[in-house]
Amino acid sequence: MPGSAPRAIRRAHDLPGPVRYAAPVPTPLLELPTARVDVDALVVLRDGESFPLTVQEADLLRYLARADRTVSREELLQKVWGYAPTVRTRAVDATVSRIRVKLEPDPAHPQSLLSVRGKGYRLEVIPSLAPSATVLGRDRERARLRRLLDHEGAVQLVGRGGAGKTTLARELVADRGGRFVDLAGARTLGEATATLATALGLDLSRDTDDATWSRIEWVLARSIEPVVLDNLEQIEPAFARRLAPLRRTGGALVLTSRSPVVPGWSTLEVGALRGGPARELLTRAARRVRPDWEGETSALDAVVELVDGLPLALELVGSRLPIVPPDRLMAREGGLLAMGDGREGRHATLADSIRWSWSLLEPEEQRVARLWACLEGGLSVDALEALTPEVDVVAVLDRLTRAGWVDTTAQPVRFWVAVRSFLRLTLDEAGEREEAERAVTAWVLSAVPESVDALEGPERTGLRRRFAAIWLDLLAAIDRTRPEHPEHTVRLALAALSMQHLLSAPGSLHIALASMAAAKHTGQPGLVLEARLALVRVQRRLGDSGPVDENLARCREALERVDAPGSWARFWMESGNWHRRAGRLDDALEAYAHGRSRALDAGLGHRAARFDHDHGATMRRLGRLDEARTLLMRCAGEARGLDDPALACLALQALTSIARVQLALDHAVQLGEAAVESGRASGDDHVLGGALTNLANVHFTRGDSERSVALNREAVEVLRRGGFDASLSFVLGNLASALRMRGELVEAELLTSEARQLALRTGTPYAAAVWRSRLAELAHERGSPGEAALGYEEALHELDQQEAHPQLEQVHAAAAAVQAELGHADAARRHLDAARPLATGTELDQAMWVLLGSVARFHLGEPSPTPLEALPRDERWVAEQEALGYAWRLFSRTCG
């Protein structure tokens, strides 16, 4: 069995075992930038919540903490996992991904468990440092600043205005002594030199500029205590060039600016505050006004996000919270700019802080920044070039980034919220907003084809990526189109509705209804039909049968008056998908057959192949596997001939599932790997995520939990990145099953619960029903048969509506075992009768029937002589089938 290989390898090569097999050495609490970890108690504490660690995860963190350096994957595999040097596996990457979910507020941008390209992983452990009364949430930066200063003698603190660079530098001087020199008033080399000399106590009257600088160098080189030079970004570059050699002459020098000014010096970025420290800063500022003020965590987190976690903004906004409640703050973004707490100077308000950088820009840069602020999404180069074709976009974007106006961690980069609010105010003052919005709408329209639904195959896949990149601006353009151009509204709305996975259900309905209204105003029957079919897709998602049936009937009436095979094909696709969604599978099969014929008449090869896929998938759901395989193999061949790797991937996934159910596992692996290869070639996150989890299911069935978990975790990352919540529901449930196989029941139950909620939210009742049954199994395993019985009844009702076979019979068998355990004999026998078709199903179905039926009969006191003799294969085979894990464990516990 694959799961036993690591132990065999360890014995064969006589390697040291993992950390957990060594003599226990107590590990102190690990203070990390984002969390506190008690590796001995197996718990992570972050933002007031606790997250359990597995033993393997704790071992990895313990090893990284003791190493205090970057550790290669190879070293971790040998020292923590105990693998031989020749073993190649993604176990380290998978475990790191799992830990980051617990450690990091944003796992995509880790701050505690870092990847070092080409070298491995490093854990950022914060050295013990006395808490600061003035600097909240900056323990990591405080510790790193001191370490860099001690080791290198010179550090640049960089970050946007209001990030807290000055506060951090002043705290260093208060702690270690030294001098703090404010250079905010200097612009030229001479002014900066004079200000610095005066701060150092040097007499300027008797020296030339060069002589003065020589004396400054002499003082700084011999200064043991740190010297802070604050606000260098506005000073001409010649001053930075004079500072550059000082790093080699000794002393301790700290510079602050919005971007690095001296090449080669170490840089420490001061970024946003999140979580507990940000909430504490808000609360502390509020209590200066009203000492008894309290705020709810969710409301405070929303305010933090509104101001991008900028510490200055948190203090200014916090002082107003006792007067202006958080919900009102959220409704008046522009009003945040004027908020203050009584301080003076360039940080008196957010607007004052931003105006400081604004004054340093050239007039042309100011004009361009105003226009760019009209973009709702990111600052993609093609969007910027469309808005301002007359400027060097890359140069201006670089200048704005160095001014601290751009969030470079976002993809694509964007203006900070407060900066964009400031720019939009200046846009209004200049009277340029309407012109800028028209330019953005024209740019979006240029990216949207006349008929989105008419596109097929790779062309449609590429379009989805394009729409995802301009998503926020696409939604804004729908509202900005002029009444005299309703065809633009329809065109943009249909583009948005092709990306329903990024829309909420109410949002989809709002756009679909707006599209219908605009289509009617155009007087074009074709547009009305396209808009109505899009409305059907939305209503199908909502599960609203009345409007769907009515709109499908009206679409059919319209089509019968015209000869439009392509539109007929789209109609039958929507009709078939609706019948499948409603559980009317025979009607769905009929619709797919009609649709394929129409697609061939219209010369729509991709659409015809897609009908084969959906037809085959429905056959598979009905348990008609041979018919399903024929259709899906034809689909895969057609897709290859059409050079459509996305559709080929979908067909191969379904074929993989059939092979897995029939226990042709080697063939299933080959099909699954081919599906993943096609998914990667397609560039479509949706199909790739499905292929990864499908292959993971095969390895799960083979008993290789490590490979299954790794593939499922990659699938989760891919689908979260693309926002495909419906598919993510399936993957989370599959990942939970693999973790359950490894005994990690707490995380498995949490993931299954999230999977069910996603399925309910995205309108996929089949998945919701399956995950409900899995939650019932987990409840039974943790000793709650009453809760399990209720869960099974709910799952059975949902599965019956979906005609989900053989899952329906499998759940009946599990319900029989639970009801019998509770002493409900009549209910148990009723469920056993309903589960009887399993006895003539696949080998897995037969084994399920024998195991769970034996448990039920045991509790009912009925004879069940030598039940294992009725198994389709021997006991060892059954024990190794992870799909039978729950049934086998229950049988072993009850009848063993």
Short mmCIF file of C-alpha atoms in Angstrom, two decimals, residues 284-542:
data_model
loop_
_atom_site.label_atom_id
_atom_site.label_comp_id
_atom_site.label_asym_id
_atom_site.label_seq_id
_atom_site.Cartn_x
_atom_site.Cartn_y
_atom_site.Cartn_z
CA ARG A 284 -7.44 52.88 21.51
CA ALA A 285 -8.06 55.94 19.33
CA ALA A 286 -11.81 55.73 19.97
CA ARG A 287 -11.34 55.49 23.75
CA ARG A 288 -9.39 58.72 23.82
CA VAL A 289 -12.73 60.31 22.93
CA ARG A 290 -15.00 57.99 24.94
CA PRO A 291 -13.24 55.68 27.44
CA ASP A 292 -16.07 53.13 27.59
CA TRP A 293 -16.42 52.69 23.81
CA GLU A 294 -16.70 49.13 22.45
CA GLY A 295 -16.85 47.91 18.86
CA GLU A 296 -17.79 44.59 17.29
CA THR A 297 -14.94 42.64 15.71
CA SER A 298 -16.64 42.27 12.31
CA ALA A 299 -17.41 46.01 12.11
CA LEU A 300 -13.85 46.94 13.08
CA ASP A 301 -12.41 44.54 10.49
CA ALA A 302 -14.59 46.16 7.83
CA VAL A 303 -13.21 49.59 8.75
CA VAL A 304 -9.65 48.21 8.61
CA GLU A 305 -10.27 46.94 5.08
CA LEU A 306 -11.84 50.26 4.07
CA VAL A 307 -8.60 52.10 4.86
CA ASP A 308 -6.24 49.31 3.70
CA GLY A 309 -4.89 48.82 7.23
CA LEU A 310 -3.04 52.16 7.11
CA PRO A 311 -2.04 52.98 10.72
CA LEU A 312 -2.47 56.76 10.30
CA ALA A 313 -5.95 56.21 8.88
CA LEU A 314 -6.80 53.81 11.73
CA GLU A 315 -5.90 56.44 14.30
CA LEU A 316 -7.75 59.24 12.53
CA VAL A 317 -10.84 57.15 11.83
CA GLY A 318 -10.76 55.55 15.29
CA SER A 319 -11.10 58.95 16.93
CA ARG A 320 -14.42 59.41 15.07
CA LEU A 321 -15.95 56.01 15.79
CA PRO A 322 -17.75 57.13 18.98
CA ILE A 323 -19.41 59.83 16.84
CA VAL A 324 -19.75 58.19 13.41
CA PRO A 325 -20.68 54.46 13.62
CA PRO A 326 -18.73 52.01 11.41
CA ASP A 327 -21.70 51.35 9.10
CA ARG A 328 -21.95 55.07 8.29
CA LEU A 329 -18.22 55.25 7.67
CA MET A 330 -18.56 52.48 5.11
CA ALA A 331 -21.17 54.51 3.23
CA ARG A 332 -19.08 57.65 2.83
CA GLU A 333 -15.65 56.70 1.53
CA GLY A 334 -14.77 60.24 0.46
CA GLY A 335 -15.52 61.60 3.94
CA LEU A 336 -12.65 59.57 5.37
CA LEU A 337 -10.17 61.95 3.77
CA ALA A 338 -11.22 64.88 5.95
CA MET A 339 -11.20 63.06 9.29
CA GLY A 340 -8.71 64.18 11.90
CA ASP A 341 -8.08 63.85 15.62
CA GLY A 342 -6.76 67.31 16.42
CA ARG A 343 -3.14 66.85 15.37
CA GLU A 344 -1.45 69.40 13.14
CA GLY A 345 0.87 69.30 10.15
CA ARG A 346 0.96 67.10 7.10
CA HIS A 347 -0.62 64.15 8.95
CA ALA A 348 -3.53 66.15 10.35
CA THR A 349 -5.90 64.35 7.97
CA LEU A 350 -5.57 61.67 5.32
CA ALA A 351 -6.05 64.33 2.66
CA ASP A 352 -3.13 66.33 4.11
CA SER A 353 -0.91 63.25 4.11
CA ILE A 354 -1.72 62.46 0.48
CA ARG A 355 -1.42 66.12 -0.56
CA TRP A 356 2.21 66.02 0.62
CA SER A 357 3.03 63.51 -2.14
CA TRP A 358 0.66 65.23 -4.59
CA SER A 359 2.66 68.41 -4.36
CA LEU A 360 5.82 66.55 -5.39
CA LEU A 361 4.32 65.33 -8.69
CA GLU A 362 4.62 67.13 -12.00
CA PRO A 363 1.35 68.65 -13.38
CA GLU A 364 1.22 66.06 -16.16
CA GLU A 365 1.63 63.22 -13.65
CA GLN A 366 -1.19 64.71 -11.59
CA ARG A 367 -3.48 64.81 -14.64
CA VAL A 368 -2.71 61.22 -15.56
CA ALA A 369 -3.21 59.95 -11.99
CA ARG A 370 -6.64 61.64 -11.85
CA LEU A 371 -7.76 59.85 -15.03
CA TRP A 372 -6.44 56.50 -13.86
CA ALA A 373 -8.42 56.80 -10.62
CA CYS A 374 -11.58 56.24 -12.68
CA LEU A 375 -10.65 52.57 -13.10
CA GLU A 376 -12.55 50.35 -10.67
CA GLY A 377 -10.17 47.42 -11.00
CA GLY A 378 -6.41 47.29 -11.11
CA LEU A 379 -3.95 49.46 -12.99
CA SER A 380 -3.27 47.05 -15.85
CA VAL A 381 -0.93 48.45 -18.48
CA ASP A 382 -3.36 47.90 -21.36
CA ALA A 383 -6.11 49.80 -19.51
CA LEU A 384 -3.76 52.67 -18.73
CA GLU A 385 -2.55 52.85 -22.31
CA ALA A 386 -6.16 52.94 -23.54
CA LEU A 387 -6.98 55.84 -21.20
CA THR A 388 -3.78 57.82 -21.72
CA PRO A 389 -2.14 56.72 -24.99
CA GLU A 390 -0.08 59.90 -25.12
CA VAL A 391 2.09 59.16 -22.04
CA ASP A 392 4.80 56.71 -21.06
CA VAL A 393 2.56 54.56 -18.87
CA VAL A 394 5.33 52.44 -17.31
CA ALA A 395 7.37 55.51 -16.31
CA VAL A 396 4.42 57.29 -14.69
CA LEU A 397 3.30 54.12 -12.90
CA ASP A 398 6.82 53.69 -11.54
CA ARG A 399 6.81 57.29 -10.30
CA LEU A 400 3.46 56.85 -8.54
CA THR A 401 4.65 53.61 -7.00
CA ARG A 402 7.78 55.29 -5.60
CA ALA A 403 5.53 58.00 -4.18
CA GLY A 404 3.73 55.32 -2.15
CA TRP A 405 0.41 55.61 -3.97
CA VAL A 406 0.17 52.12 -5.43
CA ASP A 407 -0.47 48.79 -3.70
CA THR A 408 2.06 46.55 -5.45
CA THR A 409 0.93 43.43 -3.54
CA ALA A 410 -2.40 43.41 -5.41
CA GLN A 411 -2.72 41.66 -8.78
CA PRO A 412 -2.96 43.72 -10.84
CA VAL A 413 -1.57 46.64 -8.85
CA ARG A 414 -4.05 49.29 -7.70
CA PHE A 415 -4.27 52.63 -5.95
CA TRP A 416 -4.70 52.51 -2.19
CA VAL A 417 -8.33 53.22 -1.25
CA ALA A 418 -7.68 56.60 0.36
CA VAL A 419 -5.42 57.64 -2.53
CA ARG A 420 -8.10 56.77 -5.08
CA SER A 421 -10.70 58.72 -3.08
CA PHE A 422 -8.40 61.75 -3.09
CA LEU A 423 -7.78 61.46 -6.83
CA ARG A 424 -11.49 61.19 -7.59
CA LEU A 425 -12.15 64.36 -5.66
CA THR A 426 -9.55 66.15 -7.76
CA LEU A 427 -11.11 64.58 -10.87
CA ASP A 428 -14.46 66.13 -9.94
CA GLU A 429 -12.83 69.47 -9.16
CA ALA A 430 -11.21 69.46 -12.61
CA GLY A 431 -14.55 68.57 -14.28
CA GLU A 432 -13.00 65.52 -15.95
CA ARG A 433 -14.98 62.61 -14.41
CA GLU A 434 -17.58 62.18 -17.19
CA GLU A 435 -14.92 62.19 -19.89
CA ALA A 436 -12.79 59.67 -17.97
CA GLU A 437 -15.74 57.33 -17.34
CA ARG A 438 -16.66 57.41 -21.03
CA ALA A 439 -13.08 56.47 -21.91
CA VAL A 440 -13.13 53.52 -19.47
CA THR A 441 -16.48 52.29 -20.86
CA ALA A 442 -15.17 52.52 -24.43
CA TRP A 443 -12.11 50.48 -23.41
CA VAL A 444 -14.31 47.79 -21.81
CA LEU A 445 -16.57 47.64 -24.87
CA SER A 446 -13.54 47.11 -27.09
CA ALA A 447 -12.76 43.95 -25.07
CA VAL A 448 -16.28 42.49 -25.39
CA PRO A 449 -17.34 40.73 -28.65
CA GLU A 450 -20.75 41.29 -30.22
CA SER A 451 -22.08 37.86 -29.17
CA VAL A 452 -20.40 36.14 -26.24
CA ASP A 453 -22.58 33.02 -26.36
CA ALA A 454 -21.72 32.40 -30.00
CA LEU A 455 -18.05 31.86 -29.19
CA GLU A 456 -16.81 28.29 -28.83
CA GLY A 457 -13.88 26.35 -27.41
CA PRO A 458 -10.48 27.94 -26.71
CA GLU A 459 -11.76 31.31 -27.94
CA ARG A 460 -14.36 31.30 -25.17
CA THR A 461 -11.81 30.15 -22.58
CA GLY A 462 -9.52 33.06 -23.48
CA LEU A 463 -12.47 35.42 -23.21
CA ARG A 464 -13.21 34.26 -19.66
CA ARG A 465 -9.66 35.13 -18.64
CA ARG A 466 -10.02 38.53 -20.25
CA PHE A 467 -13.30 39.25 -18.46
CA ALA A 468 -11.82 38.17 -15.12
CA ALA A 469 -8.98 40.69 -15.62
CA ILE A 470 -11.38 43.61 -16.23
CA TRP A 471 -14.18 42.38 -13.98
CA LEU A 472 -14.84 45.42 -11.77
CA ASP A 473 -14.66 47.81 -14.71
CA LEU A 474 -17.01 45.56 -16.69
CA LEU A 475 -19.63 45.78 -13.92
CA ALA A 476 -19.19 49.56 -13.66
CA ALA A 477 -19.54 49.96 -17.44
CA ILE A 478 -22.97 48.28 -17.36
CA ASP A 479 -24.27 51.07 -15.10
CA ARG A 480 -22.51 53.80 -17.08
CA THR A 481 -23.86 52.98 -20.55
CA ARG A 482 -26.15 55.65 -21.94
CA PRO A 483 -29.91 55.05 -22.46
CA GLU A 484 -29.54 55.84 -26.16
CA HIS A 485 -27.27 52.78 -26.56
CA PRO A 486 -29.25 49.85 -25.03
CA GLU A 487 -27.38 47.42 -27.28
CA HIS A 488 -24.19 48.30 -25.33
CA THR A 489 -25.96 47.44 -22.07
CA VAL A 490 -27.01 44.04 -23.43
CA ARG A 491 -23.55 43.32 -24.78
CA LEU A 492 -21.84 44.16 -21.51
CA ALA A 493 -24.45 42.38 -19.39
CA LEU A 494 -24.16 39.16 -21.39
CA ALA A 495 -20.38 39.30 -20.96
CA ALA A 496 -20.80 39.65 -17.18
CA LEU A 497 -23.36 36.82 -17.03
CA SER A 498 -20.90 34.49 -18.77
CA MET A 499 -18.89 34.79 -15.53
CA GLN A 500 -21.66 33.88 -13.09
CA HIS A 501 -19.18 32.26 -10.71
CA LEU A 502 -17.94 35.77 -9.85
CA LEU A 503 -21.45 37.10 -9.15
CA SER A 504 -23.78 36.58 -6.24
CA ALA A 505 -27.16 35.12 -7.13
CA PRO A 506 -28.98 38.44 -6.52
CA GLY A 507 -26.29 40.26 -8.51
CA SER A 508 -26.73 37.88 -11.44
CA LEU A 509 -30.50 38.36 -11.40
CA HIS A 510 -30.17 42.15 -11.31
CA ILE A 511 -27.88 42.17 -14.35
CA ALA A 512 -30.01 39.62 -16.23
CA LEU A 513 -33.18 41.67 -15.72
CA ALA A 514 -31.36 44.86 -16.80
CA SER A 515 -30.20 43.01 -19.91
CA MET A 516 -33.76 41.90 -20.73
CA ALA A 517 -35.10 45.43 -20.33
CA ALA A 518 -32.37 46.89 -22.54
CA ALA A 519 -32.81 44.14 -25.17
CA LYS A 520 -36.52 44.95 -25.49
CA HIS A 521 -35.63 48.60 -26.11
CA THR A 522 -33.38 47.63 -29.02
CA GLY A 523 -36.27 46.03 -30.89
CA GLN A 524 -33.92 43.27 -32.08
CA PRO A 525 -35.45 39.75 -31.65
CA GLY A 526 -32.02 38.13 -31.64
CA LEU A 527 -30.84 40.23 -28.69
CA VAL A 528 -34.08 39.58 -26.82
CA LEU A 529 -33.57 35.83 -27.30
CA GLU A 530 -29.95 35.96 -26.11
CA ALA A 531 -30.95 38.00 -23.06
CA ARG A 532 -33.78 35.58 -22.23
CA LEU A 533 -31.48 32.55 -22.47
CA ALA A 534 -29.04 34.30 -20.13
CA LEU A 535 -31.94 34.95 -17.74
CA VAL A 536 -32.74 31.22 -17.82
CA ARG A 537 -29.18 30.44 -16.71
CA VAL A 538 -29.54 32.79 -13.77
CA GLN A 539 -32.96 31.46 -12.78
CA ARG A 540 -31.63 27.91 -13.06
CA ARG A 541 -28.95 28.83 -10.56
CA LEU A 542 -31.62 30.21 -8.23
#
